């Protein structure tokens, strides 16, 4: 009987893992088309201005970004790879905004080797650009910093954009059930938050702080344990 119960527990855990993987894929399918749309729109804008060389460079960079998003090496990547992808993404946006947006990355030595789910940082930086910095029509700055807190990794993405009213913050991570808060801003943050929770459990995820006229701060928290690409299963469900 004990053996049968153990098999049943493992089967339930495996089914839950598959369900969570499907949920993560669904979340990614929501965010990837928006990323591609915004990037192609930036390139189209440059093409209209006949900035031929910049268009060619931007398309080349886009190809590299799309290759990175195909998950050929699996859904889990080194933080260093994610940061490199951010830098490539910013090449396109700097062409569009005439180098008016600066990305500064602060990652202590060794931290680039920690792992996390793929493409979690780009949607947040994209939000910072399109919903934070672009509307203010002058130069802006995005700061990405990495640090540890006990056994956890903390990544902070902060911009000096227009910010948002505090009464909108509780709805940003609510998914489709919450009040709409700037459309794709909500979907992007919800995607990142849900992905972290599906992989690592409820204690982890995203925190958002913002103030009108003073920018937005997004904090990602997740464990620094090595990952083999498996979904996190709470200890109570482990065999």
JSON list of C-alpha atoms in Angstrom, two decimals:
[
{"chain": "A", "resi": 1, "resn": "UNK", "atom": "CA", "xyz": [0.00, 0.00, 0.00]},
{"chain": "A", "resi": 2, "resn": "UNK", "atom": "CA", "xyz": [2.82, 2.39, 0.87]},
{"chain": "A", "resi": 3, "resn": "UNK", "atom": "CA", "xyz": [4.46, 1.63, -2.48]},
{"chain": "A", "resi": 4, "resn": "UNK", "atom": "CA", "xyz": [1.21, 2.31, -4.34]},
{"chain": "A", "resi": 5, "resn": "UNK", "atom": "CA", "xyz": [0.72, 5.59, -2.48]},
{"chain": "A", "resi": 6, "resn": "UNK", "atom": "CA", "xyz": [4.29, 6.62, -3.32]},
{"chain": "A", "resi": 7, "resn": "UNK", "atom": "CA", "xyz": [3.70, 5.85, -7.02]},
{"chain": "A", "resi": 8, "resn": "UNK", "atom": "CA", "xyz": [0.45, 7.83, -6.93]},
{"chain": "A", "resi": 9, "resn": "UNK", "atom": "CA", "xyz": [2.15, 10.83, -5.32]},
{"chain": "A", "resi": 10, "resn": "UNK", "atom": "CA", "xyz": [4.89, 10.80, -7.96]},
{"chain": "A", "resi": 11, "resn": "UNK", "atom": "CA", "xyz": [2.33, 10.49, -10.75]},
{"chain": "A", "resi": 12, "resn": "UNK", "atom": "CA", "xyz": [0.37, 13.45, -9.40]},
{"chain": "A", "resi": 13, "resn": "UNK", "atom": "CA", "xyz": [3.59, 15.49, -9.10]},
{"chain": "A", "resi": 14, "resn": "UNK", "atom": "CA", "xyz": [4.53, 14.63, -12.71]},
{"chain": "A", "resi": 15, "resn": "UNK", "atom": "CA", "xyz": [1.07, 15.61, -13.96]},
{"chain": "A", "resi": 16, "resn": "UNK", "atom": "CA", "xyz": [1.29, 18.88, -12.03]},
{"chain": "A", "resi": 17, "resn": "UNK", "atom": "CA", "xyz": [4.70, 19.53, -13.58]},
{"chain": "A", "resi": 18, "resn": "UNK", "atom": "CA", "xyz": [3.30, 19.02, -17.08]},
{"chain": "A", "resi": 19, "resn": "UNK", "atom": "CA", "xyz": [0.37, 21.29, -16.33]},
{"chain": "A", "resi": 20, "resn": "UNK", "atom": "CA", "xyz": [2.71, 24.03, -15.09]},
{"chain": "A", "resi": 21, "resn": "UNK", "atom": "CA", "xyz": [4.95, 23.65, -18.15]},
{"chain": "A", "resi": 22, "resn": "UNK", "atom": "CA", "xyz": [1.89, 24.09, -20.38]},
{"chain": "A", "resi": 23, "resn": "UNK", "atom": "CA", "xyz": [0.92, 27.22, -18.42]},
{"chain": "A", "resi": 24, "resn": "UNK", "atom": "CA", "xyz": [4.41, 28.65, -18.87]},
{"chain": "A", "resi": 25, "resn": "UNK", "atom": "CA", "xyz": [4.33, 27.97, -22.62]},
{"chain": "A", "resi": 26, "resn": "UNK", "atom": "CA", "xyz": [0.96, 29.72, -22.83]},
{"chain": "A", "resi": 27, "resn": "UNK", "atom": "CA", "xyz": [2.37, 32.74, -21.00]},
{"chain": "A", "resi": 28, "resn": "UNK", "atom": "CA", "xyz": [5.37, 32.83, -23.32]},
{"chain": "A", "resi": 29, "resn": "UNK", "atom": "CA", "xyz": [3.13, 32.69, -26.40]},
{"chain": "A", "resi": 30, "resn": "UNK", "atom": "CA", "xyz": [1.42, 35.81, -25.11]},
{"chain": "A", "resi": 31, "resn": "UNK", "atom": "CA", "xyz": [4.59, 37.84, -24.68]},
{"chain": "A", "resi": 32, "resn": "UNK", "atom": "CA", "xyz": [6.70, 36.74, -27.68]},
{"chain": "A", "resi": 33, "resn": "UNK", "atom": "CA", "xyz": [4.40, 38.13, -30.42]},
{"chain": "A", "resi": 34, "resn": "UNK", "atom": "CA", "xyz": [4.29, 41.47, -28.63]},
{"chain": "A", "resi": 35, "resn": "UNK", "atom": "CA", "xyz": [8.10, 41.53, -28.40]},
{"chain": "A", "resi": 36, "resn": "UNK", "atom": "CA", "xyz": [8.35, 40.77, -32.13]},
{"chain": "A", "resi": 37, "resn": "UNK", "atom": "CA", "xyz": [5.69, 43.36, -33.02]},
{"chain": "A", "resi": 38, "resn": "UNK", "atom": "CA", "xyz": [7.41, 46.14, -31.09]},
{"chain": "A", "resi": 39, "resn": "UNK", "atom": "CA", "xyz": [10.83, 45.25, -32.49]},
{"chain": "A", "resi": 40, "resn": "UNK", "atom": "CA", "xyz": [9.61, 45.11, -36.10]},
{"chain": "A", "resi": 41, "resn": "UNK", "atom": "CA", "xyz": [7.75, 48.37, -35.55]},
{"chain": "A", "resi": 42, "resn": "UNK", "atom": "CA", "xyz": [11.01, 50.00, -34.46]},
{"chain": "A", "resi": 43, "resn": "UNK", "atom": "CA", "xyz": [12.75, 48.72, -37.59]},
{"chain": "A", "resi": 44, "resn": "UNK", "atom": "CA", "xyz": [9.85, 49.92, -39.80]},
{"chain": "A", "resi": 45, "resn": "UNK", "atom": "CA", "xyz": [10.14, 53.35, -38.23]},
{"chain": "A", "resi": 46, "resn": "UNK", "atom": "CA", "xyz": [13.85, 53.49, -39.13]},
{"chain": "A", "resi": 47, "resn": "UNK", "atom": "CA", "xyz": [13.15, 52.24, -42.66]},
{"chain": "A", "resi": 48, "resn": "UNK", "atom": "CA", "xyz": [10.68, 55.09, -43.22]},
{"chain": "A", "resi": 49, "resn": "UNK", "atom": "CA", "xyz": [13.49, 57.51, -42.41]},
{"chain": "A", "resi": 50, "resn": "UNK", "atom": "CA", "xyz": [15.74, 55.65, -44.89]},
{"chain": "A", "resi": 51, "resn": "UNK", "atom": "CA", "xyz": [18.34, 54.83, -42.25]},
{"chain": "A", "resi": 52, "resn": "UNK", "atom": "CA", "xyz": [19.50, 51.88, -44.36]},
{"chain": "A", "resi": 53, "resn": "UNK", "atom": "CA", "xyz": [22.62, 50.85, -42.46]},
{"chain": "A", "resi": 54, "resn": "UNK", "atom": "CA", "xyz": [20.85, 51.02, -39.10]},
{"chain": "A", "resi": 55, "resn": "UNK", "atom": "CA", "xyz": [17.97, 48.94, -40.48]},
{"chain": "A", "resi": 56, "resn": "UNK", "atom": "CA", "xyz": [20.41, 46.27, -41.66]},
{"chain": "A", "resi": 57, "resn": "UNK", "atom": "CA", "xyz": [22.14, 46.18, -38.27]},
{"chain": "A", "resi": 58, "resn": "UNK", "atom": "CA", "xyz": [18.82, 46.08, -36.45]},
{"chain": "A", "resi": 59, "resn": "UNK", "atom": "CA", "xyz": [17.57, 43.15, -38.54]},
{"chain": "A", "resi": 60, "resn": "UNK", "atom": "CA", "xyz": [20.82, 41.28, -37.91]},
{"chain": "A", "resi": 61, "resn": "UNK", "atom": "CA", "xyz": [20.39, 41.84, -34.18]},
{"chain": "A", "resi": 62, "resn": "UNK", "atom": "CA", "xyz": [16.74, 40.75, -34.34]},
{"chain": "A", "resi": 63, "resn": "UNK", "atom": "CA", "xyz": [17.80, 37.46, -35.95]},
{"chain": "A", "resi": 64, "resn": "UNK", "atom": "CA", "xyz": [20.14, 36.83, -33.01]},
{"chain": "A", "resi": 65, "resn": "UNK", "atom": "CA", "xyz": [17.35, 37.63, -30.54]},
{"chain": "A", "resi": 66, "resn": "UNK", "atom": "CA", "xyz": [14.94, 35.27, -32.28]},
{"chain": "A", "resi": 67, "resn": "UNK", "atom": "CA", "xyz": [17.53, 32.49, -32.24]},
{"chain": "A", "resi": 68, "resn": "UNK", "atom": "CA", "xyz": [17.99, 33.02, -28.51]},
{"chain": "A", "resi": 69, "resn": "UNK", "atom": "CA", "xyz": [14.23, 32.80, -27.93]},
{"chain": "A", "resi": 70, "resn": "UNK", "atom": "CA", "xyz": [13.86, 29.43, -29.69]},
{"chain": "A", "resi": 71, "resn": "UNK", "atom": "CA", "xyz": [14.91, 27.52, -26.53]},
{"chain": "A", "resi": 72, "resn": "UNK", "atom": "CA", "xyz": [17.21, 25.16, -28.43]},
{"chain": "A", "resi": 73, "resn": "UNK", "atom": "CA", "xyz": [19.27, 24.77, -25.26]},
{"chain": "A", "resi": 74, "resn": "UNK", "atom": "CA", "xyz": [16.18, 24.46, -23.04]},
{"chain": "A", "resi": 75, "resn": "UNK", "atom": "CA", "xyz": [14.00, 26.89, -21.07]},
{"chain": "A", "resi": 76, "resn": "UNK", "atom": "CA", "xyz": [16.67, 27.56, -18.41]},
{"chain": "A", "resi": 77, "resn": "UNK", "atom": "CA", "xyz": [19.64, 29.83, -19.18]},
{"chain": "A", "resi": 78, "resn": "UNK", "atom": "CA", "xyz": [22.55, 31.48, -17.44]},
{"chain": "A", "resi": 79, "resn": "UNK", "atom": "CA", "xyz": [21.92, 35.01, -16.23]},
{"chain": "A", "resi": 80, "resn": "UNK", "atom": "CA", "xyz": [24.90, 36.11, -18.31]},
{"chain": "A", "resi": 81, "resn": "UNK", "atom": "CA", "xyz": [23.08, 35.00, -21.48]},
{"chain": "A", "resi": 82, "resn": "UNK", "atom": "CA", "xyz": [19.96, 36.93, -20.46]},
{"chain": "A", "resi": 83, "resn": "UNK", "atom": "CA", "xyz": [22.02, 40.06, -19.87]},
{"chain": "A", "resi": 84, "resn": "UNK", "atom": "CA", "xyz": [23.69, 39.68, -23.28]},
{"chain": "A", "resi": 85, "resn": "UNK", "atom": "CA", "xyz": [20.25, 39.39, -24.86]},
{"chain": "A", "resi": 86, "resn": "UNK", "atom": "CA", "xyz": [19.22, 42.63, -23.14]},
{"chain": "A", "resi": 87, "resn": "UNK", "atom": "CA", "xyz": [22.24, 44.40, -24.60]},
{"chain": "A", "resi": 88, "resn": "UNK", "atom": "CA", "xyz": [21.34, 43.14, -28.10]},
{"chain": "A", "resi": 89, "resn": "UNK", "atom": "CA", "xyz": [17.73, 44.24, -27.66]},
{"chain": "A", "resi": 90, "resn": "UNK", "atom": "CA", "xyz": [18.92, 47.69, -26.59]},
{"chain": "A", "resi": 91, "resn": "UNK", "atom": "CA", "xyz": [20.97, 48.04, -29.80]},
{"chain": "A", "resi": 92, "resn": "UNK", "atom": "CA", "xyz": [17.69, 48.14, -31.75]},
{"chain": "A", "resi": 93, "resn": "UNK", "atom": "CA", "xyz": [16.02, 50.55, -29.33]},
{"chain": "A", "resi": 94, "resn": "UNK", "atom": "CA", "xyz": [19.04, 52.87, -29.29]},
{"chain": "A", "resi": 95, "resn": "UNK", "atom": "CA", "xyz": [18.85, 53.07, -33.09]},
{"chain": "A", "resi": 96, "resn": "UNK", "atom": "CA", "xyz": [15.20, 54.06, -32.82]},
{"chain": "A", "resi": 97, "resn": "UNK", "atom": "CA", "xyz": [15.67, 56.60, -30.04]},
{"chain": "A", "resi": 98, "resn": "UNK", "atom": "CA", "xyz": [19.00, 58.00, -31.29]},
{"chain": "A", "resi": 99, "resn": "UNK", "atom": "CA", "xyz": [20.91, 56.67, -28.28]},
{"chain": "A", "resi": 100, "resn": "UNK", "atom": "CA", "xyz": [18.52, 58.54, -26.03]},
{"chain": "A", "resi": 101, "resn": "UNK", "atom": "CA", "xyz": [18.04, 55.55, -23.73]},
{"chain": "A", "resi": 102, "resn": "UNK", "atom": "CA", "xyz": [20.92, 54.20, -21.68]},
{"chain": "A", "resi": 103, "resn": "UNK", "atom": "CA", "xyz": [21.06, 50.68, -20.23]},
{"chain": "A", "resi": 104, "resn": "UNK", "atom": "CA", "xyz": [23.45, 50.13, -17.31]},
{"chain": "A", "resi": 105, "resn": "UNK", "atom": "CA", "xyz": [24.00, 46.59, -16.02]},
{"chain": "A", "resi": 106, "resn": "UNK", "atom": "CA", "xyz": [25.59, 45.90, -12.64]},
{"chain": "A", "resi": 107, "resn": "UNK", "atom": "CA", "xyz": [26.29, 42.19, -12.07]},
{"chain": "A", "resi": 108, "resn": "UNK", "atom": "CA", "xyz": [28.87, 41.07, -9.48]},
{"chain": "A", "resi": 109, "resn": "UNK", "atom": "CA", "xyz": [31.51, 38.57, -10.68]},
{"chain": "A", "resi": 110, "resn": "UNK", "atom": "CA", "xyz": [30.19, 35.02, -10.53]},
{"chain": "A", "resi": 111, "resn": "UNK", "atom": "CA", "xyz": [26.53, 36.00, -10.48]},
{"chain": "A", "resi": 112, "resn": "UNK", "atom": "CA", "xyz": [26.34, 35.70, -14.27]},
{"chain": "A", "resi": 113, "resn": "UNK", "atom": "CA", "xyz": [26.52, 31.91, -13.79]},
{"chain": "A", "resi": 114, "resn": "UNK", "atom": "CA", "xyz": [23.26, 31.57, -11.85]},
{"chain": "A", "resi": 115, "resn": "UNK", "atom": "CA", "xyz": [20.34, 30.21, -13.86]},
{"chain": "A", "resi": 116, "resn": "UNK", "atom": "CA", "xyz": [16.77, 31.38, -14.44]},
{"chain": "A", "resi": 117, "resn": "UNK", "atom": "CA", "xyz": [13.92, 30.82, -16.92]},
{"chain": "A", "resi": 118, "resn": "UNK", "atom": "CA", "xyz": [14.59, 32.26, -20.35]},
{"chain": "A", "resi": 119, "resn": "UNK", "atom": "CA", "xyz": [13.40, 35.73, -21.48]},
{"chain": "A", "resi": 120, "resn": "UNK", "atom": "CA", "xyz": [12.26, 37.16, -18.16]},
{"chain": "A", "resi": 121, "resn": "UNK", "atom": "CA", "xyz": [14.22, 40.41, -18.21]},
{"chain": "A", "resi": 122, "resn": "UNK", "atom": "CA", "xyz": [13.44, 41.61, -21.76]},
{"chain": "A", "resi": 123, "resn": "UNK", "atom": "CA", "xyz": [9.68, 42.13, -21.22]},
{"chain": "A", "resi": 124, "resn": "UNK", "atom": "CA", "xyz": [10.37, 44.33, -18.20]},
{"chain": "A", "resi": 125, "resn": "UNK", "atom": "CA", "xyz": [12.99, 46.43, -20.02]},
{"chain": "A", "resi": 126, "resn": "UNK", "atom": "CA", "xyz": [10.56, 46.68, -22.95]},
{"chain": "A", "resi": 127, "resn": "UNK", "atom": "CA", "xyz": [7.91, 48.04, -20.57]},
{"chain": "A", "resi": 128, "resn": "UNK", "atom": "CA", "xyz": [10.41, 50.54, -19.18]},
{"chain": "A", "resi": 129, "resn": "UNK", "atom": "CA", "xyz": [11.10, 51.85, -22.68]},
{"chain": "A", "resi": 130, "resn": "UNK", "atom": "CA", "xyz": [7.62, 51.98, -24.21]},
{"chain": "A", "resi": 131, "resn": "UNK", "atom": "CA", "xyz": [5.53, 52.84, -21.14]},
{"chain": "A", "resi": 132, "resn": "UNK", "atom": "CA", "xyz": [8.07, 54.67, -18.99]},
{"chain": "A", "resi": 133, "resn": "UNK", "atom": "CA", "xyz": [10.75, 56.51, -20.95]},
{"chain": "A", "resi": 134, "resn": "UNK", "atom": "CA", "xyz": [9.32, 56.99, -24.48]},
{"chain": "A", "resi": 135, "resn": "UNK", "atom": "CA", "xyz": [6.28, 59.02, -23.32]},
{"chain": "A", "resi": 136, "resn": "UNK", "atom": "CA", "xyz": [8.43, 61.66, -21.65]},
{"chain": "A", "resi": 137, "resn": "UNK", "atom": "CA", "xyz": [10.11, 62.47, -25.00]},
{"chain": "A", "resi": 138, "resn": "UNK", "atom": "CA", "xyz": [13.61, 63.03, -23.69]},
{"chain": "A", "resi": 139, "resn": "UNK", "atom": "CA", "xyz": [16.57, 60.91, -22.64]},
{"chain": "A", "resi": 140, "resn": "UNK", "atom": "CA", "xyz": [16.11, 58.13, -20.14]},
{"chain": "A", "resi": 141, "resn": "UNK", "atom": "CA", "xyz": [18.04, 55.55, -18.17]},
{"chain": "A", "resi": 142, "resn": "UNK", "atom": "CA", "xyz": [17.44, 51.93, -17.20]},
{"chain": "A", "resi": 143, "resn": "UNK", "atom": "CA", "xyz": [19.47, 50.37, -14.41]},
{"chain": "A", "resi": 144, "resn": "UNK", "atom": "CA", "xyz": [19.72, 46.58, -14.02]},
{"chain": "A", "resi": 145, "resn": "UNK", "atom": "CA", "xyz": [21.39, 45.40, -10.82]},
{"chain": "A", "resi": 146, "resn": "UNK", "atom": "CA", "xyz": [21.97, 41.92, -9.45]},
{"chain": "A", "resi": 147, "resn": "UNK", "atom": "CA", "xyz": [22.54, 41.00, -5.81]},
{"chain": "A", "resi": 148, "resn": "UNK", "atom": "CA", "xyz": [22.00, 38.20, -3.33]},
{"chain": "A", "resi": 149, "resn": "UNK", "atom": "CA", "xyz": [19.70, 38.00, -0.34]},
{"chain": "A", "resi": 150, "resn": "UNK", "atom": "CA", "xyz": [20.47, 34.90, 1.67]},
{"chain": "A", "resi": 151, "resn": "UNK", "atom": "CA", "xyz": [20.08, 31.94, -0.71]},
{"chain": "A", "resi": 152, "resn": "UNK", "atom": "CA", "xyz": [18.07, 33.99, -3.19]},
{"chain": "A", "resi": 153, "resn": "UNK", "atom": "CA", "xyz": [19.00, 36.11, -6.19]},
{"chain": "A", "resi": 154, "resn": "UNK", "atom": "CA", "xyz": [17.47, 39.56, -6.57]},
{"chain": "A", "resi": 155, "resn": "UNK", "atom": "CA", "xyz": [17.40, 41.37, -9.91]},
{"chain": "A", "resi": 156, "resn": "UNK", "atom": "CA", "xyz": [16.22, 44.98, -9.89]},
{"chain": "A", "resi": 157, "resn": "UNK", "atom": "CA", "xyz": [15.22, 46.81, -13.08]},
{"chain": "A", "resi": 158, "resn": "UNK", "atom": "CA", "xyz": [14.67, 50.50, -12.49]},
{"chain": "A", "resi": 159, "resn": "UNK", "atom": "CA", "xyz": [13.89, 53.32, -14.92]},
{"chain": "A", "resi": 160, "resn": "UNK", "atom": "CA", "xyz": [13.55, 57.09, -14.67]},
{"chain": "A", "resi": 161, "resn": "UNK", "atom": "CA", "xyz": [10.40, 57.20, -16.79]},
{"chain": "A", "resi": 162, "resn": "UNK", "atom": "CA", "xyz": [7.01, 58.76, -16.16]},
{"chain": "A", "resi": 163, "resn": "UNK", "atom": "CA", "xyz": [6.00, 56.16, -13.59]},
{"chain": "A", "resi": 164, "resn": "UNK", "atom": "CA", "xyz": [2.41, 55.29, -12.76]},
{"chain": "A", "resi": 165, "resn": "UNK", "atom": "CA", "xyz": [-0.18, 55.95, -10.10]},
{"chain": "A", "resi": 166, "resn": "UNK", "atom": "CA", "xyz": [0.13, 53.75, -7.02]},
{"chain": "A", "resi": 167, "resn": "UNK", "atom": "CA", "xyz": [-3.50, 52.65, -7.24]},
{"chain": "A", "resi": 168, "resn": "UNK", "atom": "CA", "xyz": [-2.60, 50.75, -10.44]},
{"chain": "A", "resi": 169, "resn": "UNK", "atom": "CA", "xyz": [0.17, 48.69, -8.84]},
{"chain": "A", "resi": 170, "resn": "UNK", "atom": "CA", "xyz": [-2.02, 46.02, -7.17]},
{"chain": "A", "resi": 171, "resn": "UNK", "atom": "CA", "xyz": [-3.51, 45.13, -10.58]},
{"chain": "A", "resi": 172, "resn": "UNK", "atom": "CA", "xyz": [-0.23, 44.70, -12.46]},
{"chain": "A", "resi": 173, "resn": "UNK", "atom": "CA", "xyz": [0.34, 41.12, -11.28]},
{"chain": "A", "resi": 174, "resn": "UNK", "atom": "CA", "xyz": [-3.32, 40.12, -11.28]},
{"chain": "A", "resi": 175, "resn": "UNK", "atom": "CA", "xyz": [-3.42, 38.63, -14.78]},
{"chain": "A", "resi": 176, "resn": "UNK", "atom": "CA", "xyz": [-6.66, 38.72, -16.70]},
{"chain": "A", "resi": 177, "resn": "UNK", "atom": "CA", "xyz": [-8.73, 38.88, -13.56]},
{"chain": "A", "resi": 178, "resn": "UNK", "atom": "CA", "xyz": [-7.52, 42.31, -12.56]},
{"chain": "A", "resi": 179, "resn": "UNK", "atom": "CA", "xyz": [-8.27, 45.80, -13.79]},
{"chain": "A", "resi": 180, "resn": "UNK", "atom": "CA", "xyz": [-6.39, 46.60, -16.98]},
{"chain": "A", "resi": 181, "resn": "UNK", "atom": "CA", "xyz": [-3.24, 48.52, -16.23]},
{"chain": "A", "resi": 182, "resn": "UNK", "atom": "CA", "xyz": [-1.71, 49.66, -19.50]},
{"chain": "A", "resi": 183, "resn": "UNK", "atom": "CA", "xyz": [-2.45, 46.47, -21.45]},
{"chain": "A", "resi": 184, "resn": "UNK", "atom": "CA", "xyz": [0.84, 44.78, -22.32]},
{"chain": "A", "resi": 185, "resn": "UNK", "atom": "CA", "xyz": [2.52, 46.22, -19.23]},
{"chain": "A", "resi": 186, "resn": "UNK", "atom": "CA", "xyz": [0.22, 44.05, -17.16]},
{"chain": "A", "resi": 187, "resn": "UNK", "atom": "CA", "xyz": [0.66, 40.99, -19.41]},
{"chain": "A", "resi": 188, "resn": "UNK", "atom": "CA", "xyz": [4.46, 41.30, -19.39]},
{"chain": "A", "resi": 189, "resn": "UNK", "atom": "CA", "xyz": [4.74, 41.63, -15.63]},
{"chain": "A", "resi": 190, "resn": "UNK", "atom": "CA", "xyz": [2.15, 38.90, -15.11]},
{"chain": "A", "resi": 191, "resn": "UNK", "atom": "CA", "xyz": [4.13, 36.60, -17.40]},
{"chain": "A", "resi": 192, "resn": "UNK", "atom": "CA", "xyz": [7.36, 37.13, -15.46]},
{"chain": "A", "resi": 193, "resn": "UNK", "atom": "CA", "xyz": [5.67, 36.84, -12.05]},
{"chain": "A", "resi": 194, "resn": "UNK", "atom": "CA", "xyz": [3.77, 33.67, -12.94]},
{"chain": "A", "resi": 195, "resn": "UNK", "atom": "CA", "xyz": [6.80, 32.05, -14.56]},
{"chain": "A", "resi": 196, "resn": "UNK", "atom": "CA", "xyz": [8.90, 32.52, -11.42]},
{"chain": "A", "resi": 197, "resn": "UNK", "atom": "CA", "xyz": [6.12, 31.18, -9.21]},
{"chain": "A", "resi": 198, "resn": "UNK", "atom": "CA", "xyz": [5.48, 28.19, -11.45]},
{"chain": "A", "resi": 199, "resn": "UNK", "atom": "CA", "xyz": [9.17, 27.27, -11.45]},
{"chain": "A", "resi": 200, "resn": "UNK", "atom": "CA", "xyz": [10.09, 28.03, -7.85]},
{"chain": "A", "resi": 201, "resn": "UNK", "atom": "CA", "xyz": [6.92, 28.33, -5.77]},
{"chain": "A", "resi": 202, "resn": "UNK", "atom": "CA", "xyz": [4.72, 31.01, -4.21]},
{"chain": "A", "resi": 203, "resn": "UNK", "atom": "CA", "xyz": [7.44, 32.72, -2.09]},
{"chain": "A", "resi": 204, "resn": "UNK", "atom": "CA", "xyz": [9.12, 33.95, -5.28]},
{"chain": "A", "resi": 205, "resn": "UNK", "atom": "CA", "xyz": [8.12, 36.31, -8.05]},
{"chain": "A", "resi": 206, "resn": "UNK", "atom": "CA", "xyz": [7.94, 40.02, -8.87]},
{"chain": "A", "resi": 207, "resn": "UNK", "atom": "CA", "xyz": [7.49, 43.16, -6.79]},
{"chain": "A", "resi": 208, "resn": "UNK", "atom": "CA", "xyz": [6.67, 46.50, -8.40]},
{"chain": "A", "resi": 209, "resn": "UNK", "atom": "CA", "xyz": [7.01, 50.01, -7.02]},
{"chain": "A", "resi": 210, "resn": "UNK", "atom": "CA", "xyz": [6.29, 53.19, -8.97]},
{"chain": "A", "resi": 211, "resn": "UNK", "atom": "CA", "xyz": [5.43, 56.83, -8.56]},
{"chain": "A", "resi": 212, "resn": "UNK", "atom": "CA", "xyz": [4.18, 59.31, -11.13]},
{"chain": "A", "resi": 213, "resn": "UNK", "atom": "CA", "xyz": [7.07, 61.40, -12.41]},
{"chain": "A", "resi": 214, "resn": "UNK", "atom": "CA", "xyz": [9.73, 59.35, -10.61]},
{"chain": "A", "resi": 215, "resn": "UNK", "atom": "CA", "xyz": [9.98, 56.11, -12.56]},
{"chain": "A", "resi": 216, "resn": "UNK", "atom": "CA", "xyz": [9.32, 52.44, -11.86]},
{"chain": "A", "resi": 217, "resn": "UNK", "atom": "CA", "xyz": [11.22, 49.78, -9.96]},
{"chain": "A", "resi": 218, "resn": "UNK", "atom": "CA", "xyz": [10.68, 46.06, -10.64]},
{"chain": "A", "resi": 219, "resn": "UNK", "atom": "CA", "xyz": [12.28, 43.43, -8.44]},
{"chain": "A", "resi": 220, "resn": "UNK", "atom": "CA", "xyz": [12.61, 39.73, -9.36]},
{"chain": "A", "resi": 221, "resn": "UNK", "atom": "CA", "xyz": [13.37, 37.25, -6.59]},
{"chain": "A", "resi": 222, "resn": "UNK", "atom": "CA", "xyz": [14.22, 33.57, -7.16]},
{"chain": "A", "resi": 223, "resn": "UNK", "atom": "CA", "xyz": [16.44, 30.92, -5.54]},
{"chain": "A", "resi": 224, "resn": "UNK", "atom": "CA", "xyz": [20.06, 30.55, -6.60]},
{"chain": "A", "resi": 225, "resn": "UNK", "atom": "CA", "xyz": [19.97, 26.76, -6.54]},
{"chain": "A", "resi": 226, "resn": "UNK", "atom": "CA", "xyz": [21.22, 24.95, -9.65]},
{"chain": "A", "resi": 227, "resn": "UNK", "atom": "CA", "xyz": [18.40, 24.12, -12.04]},
{"chain": "A", "resi": 228, "resn": "UNK", "atom": "CA", "xyz": [18.07, 21.13, -14.35]},
{"chain": "A", "resi": 229, "resn": "UNK", "atom": "CA", "xyz": [15.12, 22.67, -16.15]},
{"chain": "A", "resi": 230, "resn": "UNK", "atom": "CA", "xyz": [12.52, 20.96, -13.95]},
{"chain": "A", "resi": 231, "resn": "UNK", "atom": "CA", "xyz": [9.53, 22.75, -12.53]},
{"chain": "A", "resi": 232, "resn": "UNK", "atom": "CA", "xyz": [9.67, 23.44, -8.83]},
{"chain": "A", "resi": 233, "resn": "UNK", "atom": "CA", "xyz": [7.60, 20.98, -6.79]},
{"chain": "A", "resi": 234, "resn": "UNK", "atom": "CA", "xyz": [6.79, 21.91, -3.15]},
{"chain": "A", "resi": 235, "resn": "UNK", "atom": "CA", "xyz": [8.45, 19.60, -0.63]},
{"chain": "A", "resi": 236, "resn": "UNK", "atom": "CA", "xyz": [5.09, 18.23, 0.54]},
{"chain": "A", "resi": 237, "resn": "UNK", "atom": "CA", "xyz": [4.51, 16.77, -2.92]},
{"chain": "A", "resi": 238, "resn": "UNK", "atom": "CA", "xyz": [7.95, 15.21, -3.36]},
{"chain": "A", "resi": 239, "resn": "UNK", "atom": "CA", "xyz": [8.26, 11.45, -3.20]}
]
